Short mmCIF file of C-alpha atoms in Angstrom, two decimals:
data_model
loop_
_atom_site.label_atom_id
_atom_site.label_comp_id
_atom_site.label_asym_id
_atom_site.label_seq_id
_atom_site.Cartn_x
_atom_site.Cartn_y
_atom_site.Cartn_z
CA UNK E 1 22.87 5.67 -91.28
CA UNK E 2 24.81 3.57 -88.90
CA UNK E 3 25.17 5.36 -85.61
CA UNK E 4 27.45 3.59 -84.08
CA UNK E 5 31.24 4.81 -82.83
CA UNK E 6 32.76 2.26 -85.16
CA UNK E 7 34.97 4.94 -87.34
CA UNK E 8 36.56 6.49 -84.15
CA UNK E 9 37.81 2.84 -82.87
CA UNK E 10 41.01 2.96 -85.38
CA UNK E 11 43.77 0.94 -84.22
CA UNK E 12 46.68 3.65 -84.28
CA UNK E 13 49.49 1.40 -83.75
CA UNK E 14 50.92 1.45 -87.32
CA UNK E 15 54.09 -1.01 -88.36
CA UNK E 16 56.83 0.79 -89.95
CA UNK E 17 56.07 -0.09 -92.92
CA UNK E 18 52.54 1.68 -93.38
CA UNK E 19 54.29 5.08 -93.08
CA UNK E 20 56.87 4.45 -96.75
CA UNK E 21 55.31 6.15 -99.76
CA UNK E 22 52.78 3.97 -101.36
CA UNK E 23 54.95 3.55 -104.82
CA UNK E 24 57.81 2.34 -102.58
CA UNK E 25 56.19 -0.17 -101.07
CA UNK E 26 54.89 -1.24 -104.45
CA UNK E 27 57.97 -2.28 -105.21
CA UNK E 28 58.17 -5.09 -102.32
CA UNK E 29 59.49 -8.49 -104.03
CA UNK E 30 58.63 -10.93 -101.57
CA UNK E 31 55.22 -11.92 -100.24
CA UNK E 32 55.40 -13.85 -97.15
CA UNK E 33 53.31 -16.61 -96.37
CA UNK E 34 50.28 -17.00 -93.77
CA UNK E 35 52.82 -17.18 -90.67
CA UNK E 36 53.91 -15.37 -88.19
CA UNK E 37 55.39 -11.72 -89.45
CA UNK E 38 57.88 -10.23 -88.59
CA UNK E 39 55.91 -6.41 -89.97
CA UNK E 40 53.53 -6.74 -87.89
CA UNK E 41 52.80 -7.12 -84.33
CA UNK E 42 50.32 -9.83 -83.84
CA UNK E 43 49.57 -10.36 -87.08
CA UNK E 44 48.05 -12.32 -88.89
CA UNK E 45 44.87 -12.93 -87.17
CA UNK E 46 42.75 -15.81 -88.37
CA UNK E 47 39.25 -14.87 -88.17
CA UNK E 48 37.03 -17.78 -87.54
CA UNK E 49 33.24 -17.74 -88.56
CA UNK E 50 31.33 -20.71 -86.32
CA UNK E 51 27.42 -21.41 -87.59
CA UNK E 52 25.54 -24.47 -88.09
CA UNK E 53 26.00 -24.85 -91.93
CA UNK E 54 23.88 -26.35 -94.61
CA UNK E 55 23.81 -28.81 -97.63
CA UNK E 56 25.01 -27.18 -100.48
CA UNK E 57 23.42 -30.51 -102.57
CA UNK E 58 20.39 -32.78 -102.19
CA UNK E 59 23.30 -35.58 -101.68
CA UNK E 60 24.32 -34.08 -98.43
CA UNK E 61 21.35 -33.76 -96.31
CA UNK E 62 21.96 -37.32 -94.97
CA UNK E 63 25.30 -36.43 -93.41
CA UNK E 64 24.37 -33.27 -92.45
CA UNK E 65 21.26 -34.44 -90.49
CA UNK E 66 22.82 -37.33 -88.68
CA UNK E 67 25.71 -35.37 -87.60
CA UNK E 68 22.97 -32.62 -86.08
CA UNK E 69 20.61 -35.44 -84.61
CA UNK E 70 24.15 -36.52 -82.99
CA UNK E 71 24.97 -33.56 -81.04
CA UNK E 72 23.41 -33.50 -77.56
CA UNK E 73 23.88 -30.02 -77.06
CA UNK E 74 21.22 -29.09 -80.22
CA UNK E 75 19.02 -31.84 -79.55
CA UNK E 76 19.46 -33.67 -75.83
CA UNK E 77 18.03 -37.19 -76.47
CA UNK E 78 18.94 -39.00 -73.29
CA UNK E 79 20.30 -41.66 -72.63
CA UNK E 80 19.13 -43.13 -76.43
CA UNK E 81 21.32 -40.21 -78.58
CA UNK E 82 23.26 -43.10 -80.10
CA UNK E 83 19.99 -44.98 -81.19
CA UNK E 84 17.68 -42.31 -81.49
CA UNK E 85 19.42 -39.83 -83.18
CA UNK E 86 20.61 -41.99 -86.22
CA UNK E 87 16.62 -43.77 -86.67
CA UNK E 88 15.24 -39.66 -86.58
CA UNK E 89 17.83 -38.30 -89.07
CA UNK E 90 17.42 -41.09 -91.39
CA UNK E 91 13.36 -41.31 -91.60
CA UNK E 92 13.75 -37.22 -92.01
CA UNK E 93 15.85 -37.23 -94.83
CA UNK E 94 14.05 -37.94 -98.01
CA UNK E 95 11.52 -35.14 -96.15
CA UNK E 96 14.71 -32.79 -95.80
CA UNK E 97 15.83 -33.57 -99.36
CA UNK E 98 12.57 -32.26 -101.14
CA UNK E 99 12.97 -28.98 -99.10
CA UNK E 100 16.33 -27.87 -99.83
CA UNK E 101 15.32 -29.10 -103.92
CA UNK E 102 12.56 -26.76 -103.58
CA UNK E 103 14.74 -23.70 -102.39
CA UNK E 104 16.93 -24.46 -105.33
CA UNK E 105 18.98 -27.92 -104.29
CA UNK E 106 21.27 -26.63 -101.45
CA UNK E 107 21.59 -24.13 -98.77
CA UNK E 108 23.24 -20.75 -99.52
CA UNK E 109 25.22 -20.50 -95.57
CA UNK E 110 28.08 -20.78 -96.73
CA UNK E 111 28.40 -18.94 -99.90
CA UNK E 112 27.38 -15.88 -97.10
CA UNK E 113 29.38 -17.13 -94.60
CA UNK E 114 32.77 -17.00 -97.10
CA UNK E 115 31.53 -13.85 -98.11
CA UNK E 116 30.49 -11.78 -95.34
CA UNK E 117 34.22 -12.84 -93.39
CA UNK E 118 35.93 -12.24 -96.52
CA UNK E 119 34.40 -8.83 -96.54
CA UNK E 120 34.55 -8.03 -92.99
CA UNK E 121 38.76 -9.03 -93.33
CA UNK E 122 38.72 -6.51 -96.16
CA UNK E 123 37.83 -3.86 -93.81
CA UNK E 124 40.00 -5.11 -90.77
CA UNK E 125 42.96 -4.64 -92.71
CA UNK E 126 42.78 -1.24 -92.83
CA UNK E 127 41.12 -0.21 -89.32
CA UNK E 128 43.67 -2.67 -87.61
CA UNK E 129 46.87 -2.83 -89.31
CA UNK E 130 49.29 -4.04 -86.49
CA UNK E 131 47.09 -7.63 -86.52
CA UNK E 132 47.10 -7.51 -90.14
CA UNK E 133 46.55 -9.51 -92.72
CA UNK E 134 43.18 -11.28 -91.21
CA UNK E 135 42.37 -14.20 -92.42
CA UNK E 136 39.27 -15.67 -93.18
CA UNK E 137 38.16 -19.21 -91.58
CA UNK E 138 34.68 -20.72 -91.81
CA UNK E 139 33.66 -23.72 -89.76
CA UNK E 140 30.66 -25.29 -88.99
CA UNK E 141 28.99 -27.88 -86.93
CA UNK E 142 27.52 -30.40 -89.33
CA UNK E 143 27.99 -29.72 -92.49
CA UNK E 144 31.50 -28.80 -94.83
CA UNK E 145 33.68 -27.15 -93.72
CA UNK E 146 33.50 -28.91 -90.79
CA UNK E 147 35.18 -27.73 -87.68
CA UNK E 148 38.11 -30.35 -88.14
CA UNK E 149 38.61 -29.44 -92.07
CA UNK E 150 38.70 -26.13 -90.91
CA UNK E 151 41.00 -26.55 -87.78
CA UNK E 152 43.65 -28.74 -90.00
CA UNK E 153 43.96 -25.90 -92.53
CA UNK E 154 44.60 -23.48 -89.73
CA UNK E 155 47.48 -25.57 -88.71
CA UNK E 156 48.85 -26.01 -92.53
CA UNK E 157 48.86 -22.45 -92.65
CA UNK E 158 51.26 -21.61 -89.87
CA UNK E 159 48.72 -20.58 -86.87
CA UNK E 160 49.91 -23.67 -84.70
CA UNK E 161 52.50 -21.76 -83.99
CA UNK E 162 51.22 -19.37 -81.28
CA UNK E 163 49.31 -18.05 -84.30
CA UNK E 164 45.97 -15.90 -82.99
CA UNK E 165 43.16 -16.65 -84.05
CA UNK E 166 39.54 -15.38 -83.20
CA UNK E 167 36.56 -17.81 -83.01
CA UNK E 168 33.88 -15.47 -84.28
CA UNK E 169 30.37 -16.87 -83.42
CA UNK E 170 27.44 -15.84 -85.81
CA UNK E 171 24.92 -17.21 -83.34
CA UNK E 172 24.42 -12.98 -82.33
CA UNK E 173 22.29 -14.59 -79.18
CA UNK E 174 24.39 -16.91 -77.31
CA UNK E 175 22.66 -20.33 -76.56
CA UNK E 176 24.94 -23.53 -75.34
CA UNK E 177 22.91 -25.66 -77.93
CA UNK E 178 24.51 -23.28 -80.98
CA UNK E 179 27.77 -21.27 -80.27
CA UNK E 180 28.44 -23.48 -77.14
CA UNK E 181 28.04 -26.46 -78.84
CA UNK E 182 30.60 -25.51 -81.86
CA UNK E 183 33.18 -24.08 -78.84
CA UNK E 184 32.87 -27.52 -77.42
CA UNK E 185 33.39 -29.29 -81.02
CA UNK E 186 36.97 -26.55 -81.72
CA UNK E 187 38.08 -27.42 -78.24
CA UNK E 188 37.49 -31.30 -78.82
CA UNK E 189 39.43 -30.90 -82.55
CA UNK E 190 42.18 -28.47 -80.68
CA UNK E 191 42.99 -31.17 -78.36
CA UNK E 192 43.06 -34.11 -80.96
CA UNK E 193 44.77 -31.98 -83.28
CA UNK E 194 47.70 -30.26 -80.70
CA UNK E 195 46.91 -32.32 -78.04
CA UNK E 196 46.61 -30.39 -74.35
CA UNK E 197 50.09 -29.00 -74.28
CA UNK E 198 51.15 -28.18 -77.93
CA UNK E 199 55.03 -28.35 -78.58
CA UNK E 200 54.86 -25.30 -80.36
CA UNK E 201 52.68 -23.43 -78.40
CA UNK E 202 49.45 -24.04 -80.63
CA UNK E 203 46.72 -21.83 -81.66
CA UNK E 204 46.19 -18.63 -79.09
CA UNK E 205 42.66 -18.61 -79.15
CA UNK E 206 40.00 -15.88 -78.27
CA UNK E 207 36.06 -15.86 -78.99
CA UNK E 208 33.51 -13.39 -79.87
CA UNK E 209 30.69 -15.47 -78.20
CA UNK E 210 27.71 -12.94 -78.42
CA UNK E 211 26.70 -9.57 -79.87
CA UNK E 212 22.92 -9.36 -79.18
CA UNK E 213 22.57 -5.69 -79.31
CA UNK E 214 25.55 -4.41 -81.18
CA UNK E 215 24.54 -0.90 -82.86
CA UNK E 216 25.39 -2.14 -86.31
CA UNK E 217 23.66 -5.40 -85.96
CA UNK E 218 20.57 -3.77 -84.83
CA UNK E 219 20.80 -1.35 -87.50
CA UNK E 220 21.11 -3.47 -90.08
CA UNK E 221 17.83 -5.58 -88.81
CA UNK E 222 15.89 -2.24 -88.65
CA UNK E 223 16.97 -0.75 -91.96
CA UNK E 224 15.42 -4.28 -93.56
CA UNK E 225 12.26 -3.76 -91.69
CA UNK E 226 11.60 -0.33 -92.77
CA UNK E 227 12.32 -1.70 -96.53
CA UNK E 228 9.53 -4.16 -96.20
CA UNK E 229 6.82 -1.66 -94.24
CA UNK E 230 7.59 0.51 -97.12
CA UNK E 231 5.88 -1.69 -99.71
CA UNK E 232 2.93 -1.53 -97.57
CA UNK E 233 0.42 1.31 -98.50
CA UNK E 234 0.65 4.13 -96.50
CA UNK E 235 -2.22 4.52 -94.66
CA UNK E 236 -1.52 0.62 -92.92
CA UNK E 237 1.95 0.82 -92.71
CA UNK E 238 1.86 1.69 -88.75
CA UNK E 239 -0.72 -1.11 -88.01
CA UNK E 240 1.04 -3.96 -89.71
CA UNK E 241 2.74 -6.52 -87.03
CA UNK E 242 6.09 -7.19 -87.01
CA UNK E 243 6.64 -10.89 -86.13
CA UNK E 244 10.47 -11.51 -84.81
CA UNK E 245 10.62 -15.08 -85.08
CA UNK E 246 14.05 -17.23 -83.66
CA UNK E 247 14.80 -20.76 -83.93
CA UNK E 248 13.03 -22.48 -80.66
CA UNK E 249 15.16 -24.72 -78.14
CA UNK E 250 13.69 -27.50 -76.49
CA UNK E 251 12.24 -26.19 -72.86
CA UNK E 252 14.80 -29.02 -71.15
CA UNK E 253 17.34 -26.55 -72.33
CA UNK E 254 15.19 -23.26 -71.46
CA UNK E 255 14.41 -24.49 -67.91
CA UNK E 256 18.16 -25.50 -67.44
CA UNK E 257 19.11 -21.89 -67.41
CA UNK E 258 19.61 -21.22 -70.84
CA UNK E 259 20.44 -16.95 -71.57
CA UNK E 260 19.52 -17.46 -75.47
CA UNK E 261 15.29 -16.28 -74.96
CA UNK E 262 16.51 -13.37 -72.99
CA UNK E 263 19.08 -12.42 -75.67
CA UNK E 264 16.85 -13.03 -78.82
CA UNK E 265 14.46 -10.53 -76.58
CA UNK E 266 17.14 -8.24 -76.16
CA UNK E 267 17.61 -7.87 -79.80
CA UNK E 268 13.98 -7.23 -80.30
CA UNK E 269 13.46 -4.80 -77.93
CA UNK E 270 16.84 -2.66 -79.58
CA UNK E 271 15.17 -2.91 -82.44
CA UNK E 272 12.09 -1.82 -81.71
CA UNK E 273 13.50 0.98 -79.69
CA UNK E 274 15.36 1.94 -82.97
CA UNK E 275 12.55 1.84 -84.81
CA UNK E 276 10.97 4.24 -81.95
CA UNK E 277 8.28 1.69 -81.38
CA UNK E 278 6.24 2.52 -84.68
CA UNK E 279 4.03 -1.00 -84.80
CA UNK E 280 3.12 -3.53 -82.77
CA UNK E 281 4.66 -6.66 -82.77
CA UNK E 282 5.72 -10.12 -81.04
CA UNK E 283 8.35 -12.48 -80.55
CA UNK E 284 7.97 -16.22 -81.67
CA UNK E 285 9.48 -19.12 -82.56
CA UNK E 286 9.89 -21.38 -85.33
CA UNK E 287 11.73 -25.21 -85.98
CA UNK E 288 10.80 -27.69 -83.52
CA UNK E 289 11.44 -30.89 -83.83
CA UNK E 290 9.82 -34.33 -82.10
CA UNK E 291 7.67 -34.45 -79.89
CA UNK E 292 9.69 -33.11 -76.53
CA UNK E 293 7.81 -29.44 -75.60
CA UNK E 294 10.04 -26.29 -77.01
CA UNK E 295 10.37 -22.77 -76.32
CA UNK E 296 7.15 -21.16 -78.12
CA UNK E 297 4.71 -19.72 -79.38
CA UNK E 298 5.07 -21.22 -82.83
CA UNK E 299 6.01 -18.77 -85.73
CA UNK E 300 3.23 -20.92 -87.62
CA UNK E 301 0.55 -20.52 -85.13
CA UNK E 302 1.57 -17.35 -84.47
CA UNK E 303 0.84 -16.33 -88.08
CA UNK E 304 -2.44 -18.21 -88.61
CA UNK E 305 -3.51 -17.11 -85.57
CA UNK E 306 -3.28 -13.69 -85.96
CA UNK E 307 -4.45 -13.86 -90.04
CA UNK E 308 -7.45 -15.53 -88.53
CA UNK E 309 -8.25 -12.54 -86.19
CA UNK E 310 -8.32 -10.14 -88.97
CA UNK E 311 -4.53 -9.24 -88.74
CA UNK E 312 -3.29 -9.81 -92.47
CA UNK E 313 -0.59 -7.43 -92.55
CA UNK E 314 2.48 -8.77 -91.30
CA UNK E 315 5.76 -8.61 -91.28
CA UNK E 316 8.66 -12.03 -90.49
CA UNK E 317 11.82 -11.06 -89.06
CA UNK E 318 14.15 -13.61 -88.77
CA UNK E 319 15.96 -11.94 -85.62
CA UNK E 320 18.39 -14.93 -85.03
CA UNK E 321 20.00 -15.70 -88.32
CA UNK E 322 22.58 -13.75 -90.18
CA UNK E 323 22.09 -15.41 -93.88
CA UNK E 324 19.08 -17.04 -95.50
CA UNK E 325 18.80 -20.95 -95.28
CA UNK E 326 16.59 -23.38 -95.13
CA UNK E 327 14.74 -21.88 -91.95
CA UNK E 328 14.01 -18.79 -93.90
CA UNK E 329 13.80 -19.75 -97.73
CA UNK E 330 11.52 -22.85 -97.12
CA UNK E 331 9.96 -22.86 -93.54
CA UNK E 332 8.79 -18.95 -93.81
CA UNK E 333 8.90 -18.60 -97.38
CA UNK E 334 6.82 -21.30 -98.83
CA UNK E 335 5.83 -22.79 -95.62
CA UNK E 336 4.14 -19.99 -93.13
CA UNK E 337 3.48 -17.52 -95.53
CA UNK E 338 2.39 -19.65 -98.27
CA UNK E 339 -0.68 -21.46 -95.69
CA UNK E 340 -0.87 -17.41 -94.27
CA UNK E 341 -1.68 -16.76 -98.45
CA UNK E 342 -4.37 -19.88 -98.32
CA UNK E 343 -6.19 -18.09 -95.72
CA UNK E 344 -6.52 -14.91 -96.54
CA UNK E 345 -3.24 -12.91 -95.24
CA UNK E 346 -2.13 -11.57 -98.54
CA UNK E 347 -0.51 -9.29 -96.78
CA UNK E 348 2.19 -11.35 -95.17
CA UNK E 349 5.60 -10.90 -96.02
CA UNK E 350 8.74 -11.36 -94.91
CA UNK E 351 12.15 -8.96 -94.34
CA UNK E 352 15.11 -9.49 -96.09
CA UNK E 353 18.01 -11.76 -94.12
CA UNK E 354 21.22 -9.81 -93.58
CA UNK E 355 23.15 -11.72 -96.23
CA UNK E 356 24.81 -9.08 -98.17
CA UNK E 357 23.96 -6.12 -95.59
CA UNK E 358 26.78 -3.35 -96.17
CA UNK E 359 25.46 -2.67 -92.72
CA UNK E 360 25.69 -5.58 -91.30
CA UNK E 361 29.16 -6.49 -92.87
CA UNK E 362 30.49 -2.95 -91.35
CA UNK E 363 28.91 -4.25 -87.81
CA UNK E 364 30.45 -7.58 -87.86
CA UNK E 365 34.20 -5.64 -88.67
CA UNK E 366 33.51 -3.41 -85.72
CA UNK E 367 32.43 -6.23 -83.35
CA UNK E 368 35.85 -8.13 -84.03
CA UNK E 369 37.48 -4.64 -83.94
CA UNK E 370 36.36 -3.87 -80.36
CA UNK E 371 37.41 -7.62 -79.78
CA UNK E 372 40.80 -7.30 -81.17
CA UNK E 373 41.50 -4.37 -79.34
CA UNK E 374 40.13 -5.19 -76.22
CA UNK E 375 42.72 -8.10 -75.22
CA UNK E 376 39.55 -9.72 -74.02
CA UNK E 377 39.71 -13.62 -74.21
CA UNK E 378 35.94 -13.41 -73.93
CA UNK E 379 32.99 -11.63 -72.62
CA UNK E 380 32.29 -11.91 -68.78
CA UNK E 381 29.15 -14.23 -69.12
CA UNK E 382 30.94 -16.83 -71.15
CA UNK E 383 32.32 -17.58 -67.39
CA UNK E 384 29.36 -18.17 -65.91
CA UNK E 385 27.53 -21.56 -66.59
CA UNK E 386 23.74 -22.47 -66.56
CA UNK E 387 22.42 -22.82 -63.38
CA UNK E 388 21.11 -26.26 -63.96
CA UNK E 389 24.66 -27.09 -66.71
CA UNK E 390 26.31 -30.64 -65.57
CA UNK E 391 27.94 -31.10 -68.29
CA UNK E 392 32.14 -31.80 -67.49
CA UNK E 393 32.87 -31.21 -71.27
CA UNK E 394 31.10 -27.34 -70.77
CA UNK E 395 33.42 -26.73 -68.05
CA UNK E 396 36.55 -28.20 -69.38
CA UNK E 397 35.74 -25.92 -72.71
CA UNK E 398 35.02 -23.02 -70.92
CA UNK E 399 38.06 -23.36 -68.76
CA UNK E 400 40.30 -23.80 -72.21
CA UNK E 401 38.93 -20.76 -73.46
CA UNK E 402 39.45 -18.31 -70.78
CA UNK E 403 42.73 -19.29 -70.00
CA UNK E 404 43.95 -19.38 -73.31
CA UNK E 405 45.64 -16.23 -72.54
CA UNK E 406 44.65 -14.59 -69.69
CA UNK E 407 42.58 -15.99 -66.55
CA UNK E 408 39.11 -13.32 -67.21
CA UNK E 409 37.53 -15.14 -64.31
CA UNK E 410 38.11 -18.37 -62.81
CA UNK E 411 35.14 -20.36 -64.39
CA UNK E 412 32.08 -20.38 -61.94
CA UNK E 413 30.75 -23.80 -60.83
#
């Protein structure tokens, strides 16, 4: 059961309204549209899921890779982005295209994505009725919707406005190549799109921009884990290893100061202390790309390495993702365990992704709960940049998003 303090963090702060009887207000004729309301106090609240995103056909993997080959802060490139990244995204896509056909033609992101925000508004509106209704917004970084599709409907439904909305990362571990870069592609689209001093006032943004060790999230991780160990016979279930594997970064962005490894090793270690330590295990990494070093060891060589010493029991844990894509359905699914299979680790399986977690959904409503309620623009480390970080466009979105409201910290240099 989820331990967490989540059901005692009610917002008490009830409109008028919520106190008629419920067959009175039944009888309300008029529904008023996604603005500003006058029956509530800061409502509504658009609630803003950021991710990466996925193809949802074959047809789309071009776009989607070239716009991800594009961005600097995924993949840094040099000096050659503009030459480079267009000649790697096109030579990877017929490559790209037979991978997402062989997890069924698309990625499911974003059918999680709308449903995991939809469900998480479902439960806002009743713990938080004074910045009721909430409103569910996805965007993502390369693929539809894109941040701009999502930005423009935002603005056609009122929230330009002083509207509030909350830009809710599902990156858990912060990293500037993932939830920093899609802050730095909403504060580009914010400024093209209300320009730097809105005549209206624009969007009041805050941001959730990490939740590595959130009760709920770590709960739901650990009740998928002891799912899986439970199909393993009883008398090897404690020796099996549990393999937490993230998405890798190039070491250029490690070695800059990047917090990401130490956050995906946070979550580990809360989930290992949740599970009371009961098996050994290891931390790796999976989806490099090129030829540039990156953050390892390799989930792949992790696996074969360990299958080859006589360790067939295992267990994948994709610690970094909230939904099953491509990473998960083809790389560890018919990639790692499939060559695992070949060489005699018929015991290697993977845990379930968080997709449709009850758990998980009830942690994601209490991490924007805390965040609604705390008047926090966002946490204390978003104001802090990478020790080696010379990028202007970092500070200038960093700057944006703490003083949206109120000044947290003046942004450290």
């Amino acid at each position: 059961m989820l331990t967490s303090t989540s059901s005692q963090l009610k917002c008490t702060s009830l409109p008028p309204s919520c106190y008629l009887p419920r067959h009175h207000r039944s009888m309300a004729t008029v529904v008023p549209p996604v603005t500003q309301s006058s029956t509530a106090r800061k409502g509504p609240t658009a609630m803003v899921f950021m991710n990466m995103g996925g193809p949802q056909t074959v047809n789309e993997v071009g776009p989607f890779l070239s716009r991800l080959f594009a961005d600097a802060d995924l993949i840094p490139l040099g000096r050659l982005q503009n030459y480079l990244g267009p000649l790697i995204s096109r030579r990877r896509t017929p490559k790209i295209q037979n991978q997402y056909a062989a997890i069924g033609g698309g990625s499911p992101i974003r059918k999680w994505s709308e449903y995991q925000s939809a469900e998480m508004c479902k439960i806002l509106d009743e713990r938080c009725p004074e910045s009721a209704p909430h409103k569910p917004y996805v965007a993502f970084r390369y693929a539809d919707p894109l941040t701009e599709e999502m930005y423009q409907q935002l603005l056609d439904d009122g929230f330009g406005k002083q509207g509030r909305a909350v830009a809710f990362t599902q990156y858990p571990q912060y990293s500037c190549s993932t939830t920093g870069s899609s802050l730095n592609e909403l504060w580009k689209w914010r400024i093209r799109l209300e320009g730097k001093e809105p005549e209206n006032g624009g969007v009041r943004w805050s941001v959730i921009d990490r939740w590595p060790v959130h009760p709920g999230l770590i709960e739901a991780f650990a009740q998928n884990i002891e799912a899986q160990l439970a199909t393993y016979p009883s008398e090897v279930r404690k020796d099996v290893v549990l393999l937490f594997s993230a998405h890798s970064l190039p070491m250029s962005v490690v070695n800059r100061g990047d917090t990401y490894p130490a956050e995906v090793a946070a979550t580990v270690h809360a989930v290992m202390t949740r599970l009371n330590f009961s098996n050994p295990y290891r931390l790796c990494w999976q989806s490099q790309v090129g030829p540039s070093a990156w953050l390892g060891a390799q989930t792949s060589d992790t696996v074969m390495a360990y299958v080859r010493k006589g360790h067939t029991d295992l267990v994948l844990i994709p610690i970094a993702f909230t939904s099953d894509h491509i990473e998960t359905l083809f790389e560890l699914d018919q990639e790692v365990i499939h060559e695992a299979k070949q060489e005699g680790g018929t015991g290697v399986k993977r845990a379930e992704s968080l997709n449709g977690s009850p758990t998980f959904i009830g942690a994601l409503a209490d991490v924007a709960e805390r965040h609604l309620r705390s008047g926090e623009v966002c946490s204390r480390q978003m104001g802090i940049r990478c020790q080696g970080c010379k990028s202007e466009r970092c500070l200038e979105q960093k700057r944006f998003f703490m003083n949206t409201e109120r000044s947290v910290e003046e942004v450290i240099r």
